[in-house]
Short mmCIF file of C-alpha atoms and ligand atoms in Angstrom, two decimals:
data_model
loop_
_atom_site.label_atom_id
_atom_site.label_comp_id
_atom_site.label_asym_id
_atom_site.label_seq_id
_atom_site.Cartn_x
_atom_site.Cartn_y
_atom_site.Cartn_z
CA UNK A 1 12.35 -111.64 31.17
CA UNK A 2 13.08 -114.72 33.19
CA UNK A 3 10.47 -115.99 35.72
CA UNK A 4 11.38 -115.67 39.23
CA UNK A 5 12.05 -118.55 41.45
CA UNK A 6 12.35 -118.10 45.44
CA UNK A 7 12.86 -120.76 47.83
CA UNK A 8 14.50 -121.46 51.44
CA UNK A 9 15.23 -123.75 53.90
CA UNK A 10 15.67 -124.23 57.99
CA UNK A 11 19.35 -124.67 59.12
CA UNK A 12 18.02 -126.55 61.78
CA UNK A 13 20.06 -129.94 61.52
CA UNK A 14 21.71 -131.53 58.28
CA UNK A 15 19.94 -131.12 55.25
CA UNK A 16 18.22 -134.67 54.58
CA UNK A 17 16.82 -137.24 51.56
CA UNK A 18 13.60 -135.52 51.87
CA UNK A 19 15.36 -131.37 51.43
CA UNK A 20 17.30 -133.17 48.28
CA UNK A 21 14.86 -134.53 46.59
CA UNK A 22 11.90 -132.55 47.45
CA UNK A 23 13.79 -129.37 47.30
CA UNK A 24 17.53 -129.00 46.51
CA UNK A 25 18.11 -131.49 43.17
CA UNK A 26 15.28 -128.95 41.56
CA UNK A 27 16.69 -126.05 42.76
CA UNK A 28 19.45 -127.28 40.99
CA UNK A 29 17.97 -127.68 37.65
CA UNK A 30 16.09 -124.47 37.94
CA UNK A 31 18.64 -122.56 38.07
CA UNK A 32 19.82 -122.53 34.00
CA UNK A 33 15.64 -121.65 33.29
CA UNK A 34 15.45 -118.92 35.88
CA UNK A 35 16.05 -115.93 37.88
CA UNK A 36 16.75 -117.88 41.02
CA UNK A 37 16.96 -116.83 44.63
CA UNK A 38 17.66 -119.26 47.40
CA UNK A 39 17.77 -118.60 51.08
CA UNK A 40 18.57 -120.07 54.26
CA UNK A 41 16.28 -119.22 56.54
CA UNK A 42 17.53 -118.69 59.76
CA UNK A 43 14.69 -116.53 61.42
CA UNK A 44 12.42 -119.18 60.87
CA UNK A 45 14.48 -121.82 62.74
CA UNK A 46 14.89 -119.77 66.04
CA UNK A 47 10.43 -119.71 66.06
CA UNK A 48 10.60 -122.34 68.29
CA UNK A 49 13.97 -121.35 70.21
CA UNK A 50 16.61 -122.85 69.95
CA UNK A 51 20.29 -123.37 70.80
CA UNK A 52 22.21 -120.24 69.70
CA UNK A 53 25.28 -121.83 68.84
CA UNK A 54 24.17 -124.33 67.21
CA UNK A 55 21.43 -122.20 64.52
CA UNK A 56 25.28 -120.21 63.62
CA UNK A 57 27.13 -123.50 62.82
CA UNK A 58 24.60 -124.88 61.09
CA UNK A 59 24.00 -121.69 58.88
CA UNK A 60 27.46 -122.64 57.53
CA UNK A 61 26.90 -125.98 56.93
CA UNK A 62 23.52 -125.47 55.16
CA UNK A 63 25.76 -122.88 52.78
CA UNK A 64 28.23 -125.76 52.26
CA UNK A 65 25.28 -128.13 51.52
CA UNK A 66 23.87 -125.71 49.05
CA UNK A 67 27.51 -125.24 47.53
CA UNK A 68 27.91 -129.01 47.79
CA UNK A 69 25.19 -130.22 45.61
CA UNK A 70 25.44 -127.49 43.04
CA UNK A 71 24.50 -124.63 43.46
CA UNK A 72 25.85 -121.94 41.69
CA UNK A 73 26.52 -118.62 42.88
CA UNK A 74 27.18 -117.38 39.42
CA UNK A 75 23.98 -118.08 38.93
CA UNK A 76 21.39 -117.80 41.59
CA UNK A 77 21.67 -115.24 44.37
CA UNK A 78 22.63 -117.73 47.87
CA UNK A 79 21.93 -115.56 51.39
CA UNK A 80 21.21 -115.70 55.06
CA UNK A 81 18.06 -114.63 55.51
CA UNK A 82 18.91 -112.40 58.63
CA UNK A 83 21.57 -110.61 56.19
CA UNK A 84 18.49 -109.05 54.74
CA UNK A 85 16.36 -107.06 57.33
CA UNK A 86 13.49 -106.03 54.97
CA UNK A 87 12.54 -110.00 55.66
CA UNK A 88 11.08 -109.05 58.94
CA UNK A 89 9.76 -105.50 58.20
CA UNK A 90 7.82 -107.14 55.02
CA UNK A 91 6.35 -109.75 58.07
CA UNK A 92 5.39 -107.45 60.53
CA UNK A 93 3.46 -105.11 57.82
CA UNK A 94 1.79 -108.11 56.39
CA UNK A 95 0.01 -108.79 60.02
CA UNK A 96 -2.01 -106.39 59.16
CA UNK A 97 -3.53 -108.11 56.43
CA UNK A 98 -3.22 -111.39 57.84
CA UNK A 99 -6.36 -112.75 59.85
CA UNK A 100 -5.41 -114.68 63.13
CA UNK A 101 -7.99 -117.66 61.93
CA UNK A 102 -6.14 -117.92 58.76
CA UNK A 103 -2.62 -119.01 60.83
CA UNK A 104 -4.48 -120.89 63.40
CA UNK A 105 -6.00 -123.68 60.94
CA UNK A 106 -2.93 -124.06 59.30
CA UNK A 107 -1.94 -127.80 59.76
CA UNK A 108 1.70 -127.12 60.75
CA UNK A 109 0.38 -124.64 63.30
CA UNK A 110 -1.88 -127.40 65.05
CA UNK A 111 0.75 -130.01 64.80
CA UNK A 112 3.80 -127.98 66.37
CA UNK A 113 1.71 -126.26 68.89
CA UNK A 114 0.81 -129.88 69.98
CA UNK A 115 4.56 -129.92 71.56
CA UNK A 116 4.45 -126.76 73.25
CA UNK A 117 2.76 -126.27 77.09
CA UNK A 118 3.05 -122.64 76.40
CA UNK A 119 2.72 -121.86 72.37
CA UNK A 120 5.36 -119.54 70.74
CA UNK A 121 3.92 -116.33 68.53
CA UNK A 122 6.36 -117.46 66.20
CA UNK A 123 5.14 -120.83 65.52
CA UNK A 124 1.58 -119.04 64.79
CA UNK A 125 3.20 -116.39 62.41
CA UNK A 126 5.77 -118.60 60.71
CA UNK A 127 3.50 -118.45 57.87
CA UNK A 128 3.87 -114.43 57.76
CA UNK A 129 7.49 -114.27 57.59
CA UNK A 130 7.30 -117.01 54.93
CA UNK A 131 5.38 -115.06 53.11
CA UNK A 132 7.19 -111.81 53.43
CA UNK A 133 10.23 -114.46 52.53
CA UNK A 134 8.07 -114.65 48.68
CA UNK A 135 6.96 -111.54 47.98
CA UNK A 136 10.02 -109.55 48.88
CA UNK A 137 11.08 -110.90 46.02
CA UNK A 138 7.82 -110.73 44.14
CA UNK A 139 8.61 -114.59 43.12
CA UNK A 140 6.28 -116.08 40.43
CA UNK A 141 7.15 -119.85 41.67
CA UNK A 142 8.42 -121.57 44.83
CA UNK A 143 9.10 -125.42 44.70
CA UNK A 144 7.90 -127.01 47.32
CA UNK A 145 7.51 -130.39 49.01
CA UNK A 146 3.89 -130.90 49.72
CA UNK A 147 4.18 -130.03 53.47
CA UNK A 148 4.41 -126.21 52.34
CA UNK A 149 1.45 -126.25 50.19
CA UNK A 150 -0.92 -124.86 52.58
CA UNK A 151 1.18 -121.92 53.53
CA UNK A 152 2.15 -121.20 49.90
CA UNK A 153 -1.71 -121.01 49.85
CA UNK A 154 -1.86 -118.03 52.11
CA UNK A 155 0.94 -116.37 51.15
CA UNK A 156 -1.49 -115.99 48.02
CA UNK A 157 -4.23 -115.08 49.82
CA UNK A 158 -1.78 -112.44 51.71
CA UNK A 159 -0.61 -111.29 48.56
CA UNK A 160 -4.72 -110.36 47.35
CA UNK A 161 -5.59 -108.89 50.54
CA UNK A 162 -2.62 -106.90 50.53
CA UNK A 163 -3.23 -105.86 46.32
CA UNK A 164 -6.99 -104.82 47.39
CA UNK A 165 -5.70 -102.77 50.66
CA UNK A 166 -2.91 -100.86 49.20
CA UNK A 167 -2.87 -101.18 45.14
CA UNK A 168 -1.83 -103.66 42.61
CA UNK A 169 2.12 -104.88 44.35
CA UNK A 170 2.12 -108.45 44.68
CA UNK A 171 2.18 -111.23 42.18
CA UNK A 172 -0.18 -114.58 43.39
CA UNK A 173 3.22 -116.89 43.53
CA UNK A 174 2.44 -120.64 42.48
CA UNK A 175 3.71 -123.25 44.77
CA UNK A 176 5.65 -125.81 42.34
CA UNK A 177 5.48 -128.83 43.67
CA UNK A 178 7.05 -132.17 42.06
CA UNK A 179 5.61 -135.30 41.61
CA UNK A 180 6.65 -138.29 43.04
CA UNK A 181 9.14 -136.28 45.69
CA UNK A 182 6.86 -133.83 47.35
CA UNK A 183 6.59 -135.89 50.71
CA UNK A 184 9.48 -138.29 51.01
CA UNK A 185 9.09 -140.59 54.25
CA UNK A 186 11.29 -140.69 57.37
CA UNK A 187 13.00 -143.36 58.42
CA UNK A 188 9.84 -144.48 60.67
CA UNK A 189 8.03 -144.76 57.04
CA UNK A 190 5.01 -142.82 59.23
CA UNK A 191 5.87 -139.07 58.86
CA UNK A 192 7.69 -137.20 56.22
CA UNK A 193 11.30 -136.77 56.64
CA UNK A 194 11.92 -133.83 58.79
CA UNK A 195 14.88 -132.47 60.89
CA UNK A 196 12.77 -131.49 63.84
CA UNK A 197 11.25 -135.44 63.82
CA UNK A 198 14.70 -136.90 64.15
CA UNK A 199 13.65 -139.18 61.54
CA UNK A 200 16.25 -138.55 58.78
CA UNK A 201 18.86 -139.45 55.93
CA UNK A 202 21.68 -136.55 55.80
CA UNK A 203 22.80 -136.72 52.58
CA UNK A 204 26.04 -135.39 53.04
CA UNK A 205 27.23 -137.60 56.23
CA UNK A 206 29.95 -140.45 55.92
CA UNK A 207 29.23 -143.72 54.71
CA UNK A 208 29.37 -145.12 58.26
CA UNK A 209 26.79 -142.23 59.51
CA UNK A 210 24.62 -142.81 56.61
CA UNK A 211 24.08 -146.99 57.78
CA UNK A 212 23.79 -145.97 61.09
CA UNK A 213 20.40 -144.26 60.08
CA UNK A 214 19.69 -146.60 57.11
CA UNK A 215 19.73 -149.47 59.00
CA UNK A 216 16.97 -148.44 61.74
CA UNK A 217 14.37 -147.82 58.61
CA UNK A 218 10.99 -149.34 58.91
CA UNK A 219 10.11 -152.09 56.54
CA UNK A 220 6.86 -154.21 56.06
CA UNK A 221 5.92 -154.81 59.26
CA UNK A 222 4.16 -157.95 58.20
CA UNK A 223 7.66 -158.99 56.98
CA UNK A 224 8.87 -161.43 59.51
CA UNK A 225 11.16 -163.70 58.92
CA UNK A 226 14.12 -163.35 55.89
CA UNK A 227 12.05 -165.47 53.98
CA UNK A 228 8.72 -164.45 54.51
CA UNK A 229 7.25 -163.13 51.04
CA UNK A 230 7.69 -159.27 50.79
CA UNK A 231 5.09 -156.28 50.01
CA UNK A 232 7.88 -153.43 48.24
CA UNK A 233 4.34 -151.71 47.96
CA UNK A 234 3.83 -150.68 51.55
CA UNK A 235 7.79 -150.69 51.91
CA UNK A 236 9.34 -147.42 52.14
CA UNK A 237 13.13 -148.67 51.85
CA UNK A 238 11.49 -149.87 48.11
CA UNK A 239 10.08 -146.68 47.41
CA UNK A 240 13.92 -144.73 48.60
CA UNK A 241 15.18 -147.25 46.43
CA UNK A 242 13.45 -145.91 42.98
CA UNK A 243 15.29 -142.80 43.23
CA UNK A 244 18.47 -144.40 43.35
CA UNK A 245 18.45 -147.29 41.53
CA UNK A 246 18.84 -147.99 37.56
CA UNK A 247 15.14 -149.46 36.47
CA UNK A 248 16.92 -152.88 36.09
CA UNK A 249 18.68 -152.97 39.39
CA UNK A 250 14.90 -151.73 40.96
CA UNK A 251 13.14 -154.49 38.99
CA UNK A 252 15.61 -156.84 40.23
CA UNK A 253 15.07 -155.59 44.16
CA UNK A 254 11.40 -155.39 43.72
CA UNK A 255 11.04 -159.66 42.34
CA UNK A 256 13.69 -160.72 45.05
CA UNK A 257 11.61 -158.87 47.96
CA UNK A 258 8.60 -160.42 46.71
CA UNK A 259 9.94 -164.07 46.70
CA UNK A 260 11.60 -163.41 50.56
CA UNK A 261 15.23 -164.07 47.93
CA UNK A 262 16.80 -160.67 50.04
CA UNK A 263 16.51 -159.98 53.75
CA UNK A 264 15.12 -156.50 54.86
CA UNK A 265 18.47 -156.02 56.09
CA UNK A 266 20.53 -156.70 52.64
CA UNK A 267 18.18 -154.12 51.03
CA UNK A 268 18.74 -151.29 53.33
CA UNK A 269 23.07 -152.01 52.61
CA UNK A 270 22.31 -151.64 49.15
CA UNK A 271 20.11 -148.59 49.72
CA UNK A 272 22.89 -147.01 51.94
CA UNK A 273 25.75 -147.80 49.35
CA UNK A 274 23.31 -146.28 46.23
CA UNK A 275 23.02 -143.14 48.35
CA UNK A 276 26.43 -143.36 49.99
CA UNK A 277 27.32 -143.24 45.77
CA UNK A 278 25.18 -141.12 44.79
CA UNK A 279 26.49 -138.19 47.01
CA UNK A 280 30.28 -139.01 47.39
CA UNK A 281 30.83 -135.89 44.76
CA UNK A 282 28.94 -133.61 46.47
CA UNK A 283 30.59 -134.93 50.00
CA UNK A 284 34.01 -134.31 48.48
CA UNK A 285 33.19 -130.51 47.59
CA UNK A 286 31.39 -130.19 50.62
CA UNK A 287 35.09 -131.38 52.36
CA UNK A 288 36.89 -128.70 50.74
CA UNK A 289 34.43 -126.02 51.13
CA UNK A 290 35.03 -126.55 55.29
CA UNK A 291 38.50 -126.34 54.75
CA UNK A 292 37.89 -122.88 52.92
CA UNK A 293 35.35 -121.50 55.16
CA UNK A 294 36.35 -117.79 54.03
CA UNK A 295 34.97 -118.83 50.26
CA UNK A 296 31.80 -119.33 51.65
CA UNK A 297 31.22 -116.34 53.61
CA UNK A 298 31.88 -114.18 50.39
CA UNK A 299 29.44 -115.91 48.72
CA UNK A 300 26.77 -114.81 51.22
CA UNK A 301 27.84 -111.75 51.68
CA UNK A 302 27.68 -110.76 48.25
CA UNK A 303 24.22 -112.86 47.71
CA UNK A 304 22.99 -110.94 50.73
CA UNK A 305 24.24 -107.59 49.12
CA UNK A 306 21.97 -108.78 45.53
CA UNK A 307 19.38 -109.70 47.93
CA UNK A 308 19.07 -106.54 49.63
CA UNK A 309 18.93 -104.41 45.99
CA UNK A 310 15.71 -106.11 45.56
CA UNK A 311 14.33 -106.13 48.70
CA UNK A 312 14.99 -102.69 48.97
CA UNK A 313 12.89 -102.08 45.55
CA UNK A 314 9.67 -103.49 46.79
CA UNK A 315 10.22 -102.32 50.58
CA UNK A 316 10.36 -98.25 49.21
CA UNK A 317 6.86 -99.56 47.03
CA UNK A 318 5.75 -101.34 49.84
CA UNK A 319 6.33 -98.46 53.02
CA UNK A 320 4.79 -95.55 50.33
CA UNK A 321 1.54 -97.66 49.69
CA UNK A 322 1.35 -98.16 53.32
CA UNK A 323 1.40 -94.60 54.12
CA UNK A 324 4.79 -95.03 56.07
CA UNK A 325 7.33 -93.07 54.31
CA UNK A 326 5.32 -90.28 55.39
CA UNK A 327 8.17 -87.40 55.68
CA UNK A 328 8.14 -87.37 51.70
CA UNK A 329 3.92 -87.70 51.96
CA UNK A 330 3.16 -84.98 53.68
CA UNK A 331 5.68 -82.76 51.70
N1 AQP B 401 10.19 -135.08 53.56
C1 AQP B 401 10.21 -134.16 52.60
N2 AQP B 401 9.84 -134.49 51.35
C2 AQP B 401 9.87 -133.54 50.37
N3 AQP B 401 10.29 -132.27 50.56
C3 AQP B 401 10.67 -131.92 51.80
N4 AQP B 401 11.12 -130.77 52.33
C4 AQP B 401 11.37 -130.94 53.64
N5 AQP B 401 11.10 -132.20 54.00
C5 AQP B 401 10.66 -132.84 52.88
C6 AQP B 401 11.31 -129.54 51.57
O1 AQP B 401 12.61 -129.06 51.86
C7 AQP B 401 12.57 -127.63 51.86
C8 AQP B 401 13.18 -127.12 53.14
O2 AQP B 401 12.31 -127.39 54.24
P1 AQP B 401 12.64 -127.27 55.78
O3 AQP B 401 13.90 -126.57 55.99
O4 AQP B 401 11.43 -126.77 56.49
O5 AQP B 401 12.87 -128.82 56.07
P2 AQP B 401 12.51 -129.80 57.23
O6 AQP B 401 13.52 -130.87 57.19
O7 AQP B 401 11.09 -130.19 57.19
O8 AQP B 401 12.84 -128.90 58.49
P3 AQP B 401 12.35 -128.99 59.95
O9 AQP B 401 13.30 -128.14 60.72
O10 AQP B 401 12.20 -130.34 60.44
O11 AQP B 401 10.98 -128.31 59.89
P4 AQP B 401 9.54 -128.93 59.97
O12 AQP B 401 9.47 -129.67 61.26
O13 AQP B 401 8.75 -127.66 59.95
O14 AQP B 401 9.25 -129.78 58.78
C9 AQP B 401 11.12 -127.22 51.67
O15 AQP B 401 10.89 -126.94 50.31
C10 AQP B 401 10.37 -128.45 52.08
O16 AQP B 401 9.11 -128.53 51.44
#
């Protein structure tokens, strides 16, 4: 039998260098090796509020982005995660298991609560409902950029406490995490790319939109003048660079910015065309896919109808261990 793979992502803004590479290029490949489910998680990306009208729309765009890139709905199951209620039954069981210290040293927890005068629950149990997310779908692997690491930890650890509570139900799902693409940097070369920081690449913009953010990137900031001698080292427009760039071409880029031969700003033009290049395919699909908005919406329905077979499955295990489908216990 085929492993199973689960992963998901926010539609909280346009999916970004960091969701490609970190996330959707391997979701990509993985789906020829396994038994793939991938979800857009719209539950998660109201935690924090939110602007109602603006989650919807970009539900279908994430869809077309998924679409867009390659994935393939003949063969991975593609859903809304709100299409599938058991999501948020599976999370509020699992608080029973989950200690409050647990989601309160979690480093995502103390840096979002830093921006809120008044905390949400939901930024606290985020964690819970990703968990519930995983183990709906008793996944043996999620990949991962390294920012999820820590929760993939305690959906583990939910997973055991749950096992020793009720009885043997959950697997211990390994976080798969890639090397070399498991924190990309934002634009600010500081924090990783992230929709919420403002600090992104959309991958799927127009060449103009895509220079518009390129050009703003951070270089060496001991980089002065055009000919001042260059570090590609502590440059993050270098390291964006290796994943687009033929080793030649990168060789090339990496001597000139060392002998000050190309300005900061020629090297972020070339780094805009490689990705403007790079994803005119996937822009073009993604074009007619919004011009066929209908398509789309049958492919989530009928992932959210596979979906919901599963999560049906574990939720009748799940609600029986837990002593809550009592009218057929106490028969
Ligand atoms: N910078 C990144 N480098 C590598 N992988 C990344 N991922 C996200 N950013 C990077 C991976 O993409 C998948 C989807 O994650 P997400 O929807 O939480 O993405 P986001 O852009 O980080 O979203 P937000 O809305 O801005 O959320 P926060 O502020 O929570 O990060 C995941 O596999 C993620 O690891």
């Amino acid at each position: 039998m085929k492993k199973r793979i689960f992963s998901g992502m926010q539609p909280s803004g346009e999916a970004h260098l960091g969701n490609y590479l970190g996330a959707l290029r391997r979701w990509v490949e993985m789906q020829d090796e396994f038994d793939c489910v991938w979800c857009i998680v719209d539950q998660h990306a109201i935690t924090a509020g939110g602007d109602p009208k603006e989650i919807a729309t970009n539900v279908l765009d994430l869809a077309i982005s998924f679409l867009a890139v390659g994935l393939d709905p003949e063969k991975s199951i593609i859903f809304v995660q709100s299409d599938v209620p058991e999501h948020t039954e599976l999370a509020w069981l699992f608080n029973a298991v989950t200690p409050v210290g647990d989601l309160e040293r979690m480093t995502q927890f103390k840096d979002k609560s830093q921006r809120f005068e008044s905390i949400p629950a939901g930024v606290l149990n985020y964690p819970i409902l990703q968990a519930a997310d995983i183990l709906l779908y008793k996944a043996d692997g999620v990949p991962v950029g390294e920012d999820q690491k820590q929760h993939l930890e305690l959906t583990r650890d939910i997973a055991r406490k749950f096992n020793t509570a009720y009885g043997e139900t959950f697997p211990e799902t390994e976080p798969l995490i890639a090397e070399h693409v498991g924190r990309i940097m934002g634009l600010d070369g500081k924090a990783k790319m992230s929709k919420s920081l403002d600090n992104t690449i959309p991958v799927l913009a127009d060449p103009e939109a895509v220079w518009t953010k390129v050009r703003t990137a951070v270089t060496d900031p001991e980089r002065i003048r055009r000919d001042d001698p260059g570090r590609p080292e502590v440059c993050n427009v270098y390291t964006l660079h290796k994943f687009f760039a033929t080793d030649q071409a990168r060789e090339g880029i990496e001597e000139q910015c060392r002998q000050g031969a190309v300005g900061c700003v020629d090297c972020k033009r070339l780094l805009s065309d490689s990705i403007v290049d790079a994803f005119a395919p996937f822009r073009e699909k993604a074009a007619e896919l919004h011009a066929n908005p209908s398509r789309v919406l049958e492919i989530l329905d009928d992932g959210a109808a596979r979906a919901s077979v599963l999560a049906q499955q574990t939720m009748v295990e799940v609600r029986e261990r837990m002593g809550l489908d009592w009218r057929n216990m106490i028969q």
